[in-house]
PDB file of C-alpha atoms in Angstrom:
ATOM      1  CA  MET A 526     -62.035  -9.701  35.645  1.00 72.00           C
ATOM      2  CA  GLU A 527     -63.420 -11.321  38.588  1.00 85.00           C
ATOM      3  CA  ILE A 528     -62.486 -12.060  41.849  1.00 90.00           C
ATOM      4  CA  SER A 529     -61.339 -15.948  42.006  1.00 94.00           C
ATOM      5  CA  ASP A 530     -63.144 -17.624  45.206  1.00 95.00           C
ATOM      6  CA  TYR A 531     -59.361 -18.732  46.241  1.00 96.00           C
ATOM      7  CA  ASP A 532     -58.878 -14.716  46.857  1.00 96.00           C
ATOM      8  CA  ILE A 533     -61.968 -14.655  48.437  1.00 95.00           C
ATOM      9  CA  LEU A 534     -61.604 -16.197  51.496  1.00 96.00           C
ATOM     10  CA  GLY A 535     -57.862 -14.685  51.237  1.00 95.00           C
ATOM     11  CA  VAL A 536     -56.133 -18.044  50.694  1.00 96.00           C
ATOM     12  CA  ASN A 537     -53.169 -19.645  48.276  1.00 95.00           C
ATOM     13  CA  PRO A 538     -54.785 -22.613  45.999  1.00 93.00           C
ATOM     14  CA  ASN A 539     -51.534 -24.590  46.729  1.00 94.00           C
ATOM     15  CA  ASP A 540     -52.718 -23.776  50.495  1.00 94.00           C
ATOM     16  CA  SER A 541     -53.861 -27.191  52.338  1.00 93.00           C
ATOM     17  CA  PHE A 542     -58.179 -28.018  52.670  1.00 93.00           C
ATOM     18  CA  ASN A 543     -57.730 -27.677  56.753  1.00 94.00           C
ATOM     19  CA  THR A 544     -56.321 -24.435  56.282  1.00 96.00           C
ATOM     20  CA  ILE A 545     -58.962 -23.160  54.050  1.00 95.00           C
ATOM     21  CA  LYS A 546     -61.438 -24.573  56.930  1.00 95.00           C
ATOM     22  CA  ARG A 547     -60.051 -22.489  59.062  1.00 97.00           C
ATOM     23  CA  VAL A 548     -60.287 -19.063  57.709  1.00 97.00           C
ATOM     24  CA  TYR A 549     -63.106 -19.893  56.355  1.00 97.00           C
ATOM     25  CA  TYR A 550     -64.770 -20.203  60.043  1.00 96.00           C
ATOM     26  CA  ASP A 551     -62.617 -17.328  60.783  1.00 96.00           C
ATOM     27  CA  LEU A 552     -63.899 -15.372  58.219  1.00 96.00           C
ATOM     28  CA  SER A 553     -67.989 -16.120  59.005  1.00 94.00           C
ATOM     29  CA  ARG A 554     -66.877 -15.383  62.327  1.00 94.00           C
ATOM     30  CA  ILE A 555     -66.461 -12.254  61.508  1.00 93.00           C
ATOM     31  CA  TYR A 556     -68.801 -11.233  58.671  1.00 93.00           C
ATOM     32  CA  HIS A 557     -71.765 -13.203  60.448  1.00 93.00           C
ATOM     33  CA  PRO A 558     -74.964 -10.616  60.114  1.00 89.00           C
ATOM     34  CA  ASP A 559     -75.479 -11.379  63.679  1.00 89.00           C
ATOM     35  CA  SER A 560     -72.066 -10.484  65.283  1.00 87.00           C
ATOM     36  CA  ASN A 561     -70.580  -8.054  66.397  1.00 86.00           C
ATOM     37  CA  TYR A 562     -66.941  -7.908  64.753  1.00 83.00           C
ATOM     38  CA  ILE A 563     -67.740  -4.838  62.475  1.00 78.00           C
ATOM     39  CA  ASN A 564     -69.760  -2.653  63.819  1.00 83.00           C
ATOM     40  CA  ILE A 565     -69.116  -0.134  60.590  1.00 88.00           C
ATOM     41  CA  LEU A 566     -71.254  -2.920  58.046  1.00 87.00           C
ATOM     42  CA  SER A 567     -75.333  -2.194  58.478  1.00 89.00           C
ATOM     43  CA  LYS A 568     -76.232  -6.042  59.031  1.00 90.00           C
ATOM     44  CA  GLU A 569     -77.637  -6.245  54.748  1.00 92.00           C
ATOM     45  CA  GLU A 570     -73.756  -5.837  54.057  1.00 93.00           C
ATOM     46  CA  LYS A 571     -72.638  -8.204  56.037  1.00 93.00           C
ATOM     47  CA  ASN A 572     -75.230 -11.062  54.886  1.00 94.00           C
ATOM     48  CA  ILE A 573     -73.924 -10.464  51.131  1.00 95.00           C
ATOM     49  CA  ALA A 574     -70.165 -10.780  52.710  1.00 94.00           C
ATOM     50  CA  PHE A 575     -71.182 -13.484  54.334  1.00 96.00           C
ATOM     51  CA  GLN A 576     -73.096 -14.948  51.318  1.00 97.00           C
ATOM     52  CA  LYS A 577     -70.043 -14.827  48.918  1.00 96.00           C
ATOM     53  CA  ILE A 578     -67.614 -16.431  51.365  1.00 97.00           C
ATOM     54  CA  GLN A 579     -69.886 -19.618  52.103  1.00 97.00           C
ATOM     55  CA  THR A 580     -70.133 -19.592  47.986  1.00 97.00           C
ATOM     56  CA  ALA A 581     -66.223 -19.457  47.525  1.00 97.00           C
ATOM     57  CA  TYR A 582     -66.187 -21.901  49.764  1.00 96.00           C
ATOM     58  CA  ASN A 583     -68.690 -24.354  49.029  1.00 95.00           C
ATOM     59  CA  ASN A 584     -67.171 -24.162  44.989  1.00 95.00           C
ATOM     60  CA  ILE A 585     -63.258 -25.097  46.682  1.00 95.00           C
ATOM     61  CA  LYS A 586     -64.841 -28.256  48.535  1.00 94.00           C
ATOM     62  CA  SER A 587     -66.536 -29.038  45.374  1.00 93.00           C
ATOM     63  CA  LYS A 588     -63.125 -29.025  43.245  1.00 92.00           C
ATOM     64  CA  LEU A 589     -61.280 -30.610  45.477  1.00 90.00           C
ATOM     65  CA  ASN A 590     -64.354 -33.117  45.637  1.00 89.00           C
ATOM     66  CA  ILE A 591     -64.730 -32.859  49.686  1.00 83.00           C
ATOM     67  CA  TYR A 592     -67.692 -33.997  51.458  1.00 80.00           C
ATOM     68  CA  GLU A 593     -68.025 -33.022  54.877  1.00 76.00           C
ATOM     69  CA  VAL A 594     -70.092 -35.365  56.384  1.00 78.00           C
ATOM     70  CA  ASP A 595     -72.175 -34.689  59.761  1.00 66.00           C
TER      71      ASP A 595
END
């Protein structure tokens, strides 16, 4: 069974996009390869987790048709 994008981020599909975005930023701060939050994981493991988090967030954004402008 494949894990859904919502499960990767640990959010409910009924949550607002602002909640999903806040959780994404919190997780990316923790799992960023250059962060020092988790010293148990290697830089490669953090990079893999960070990529999964980014992919899940981008998939949710595309499902909700949300476009962020810089």
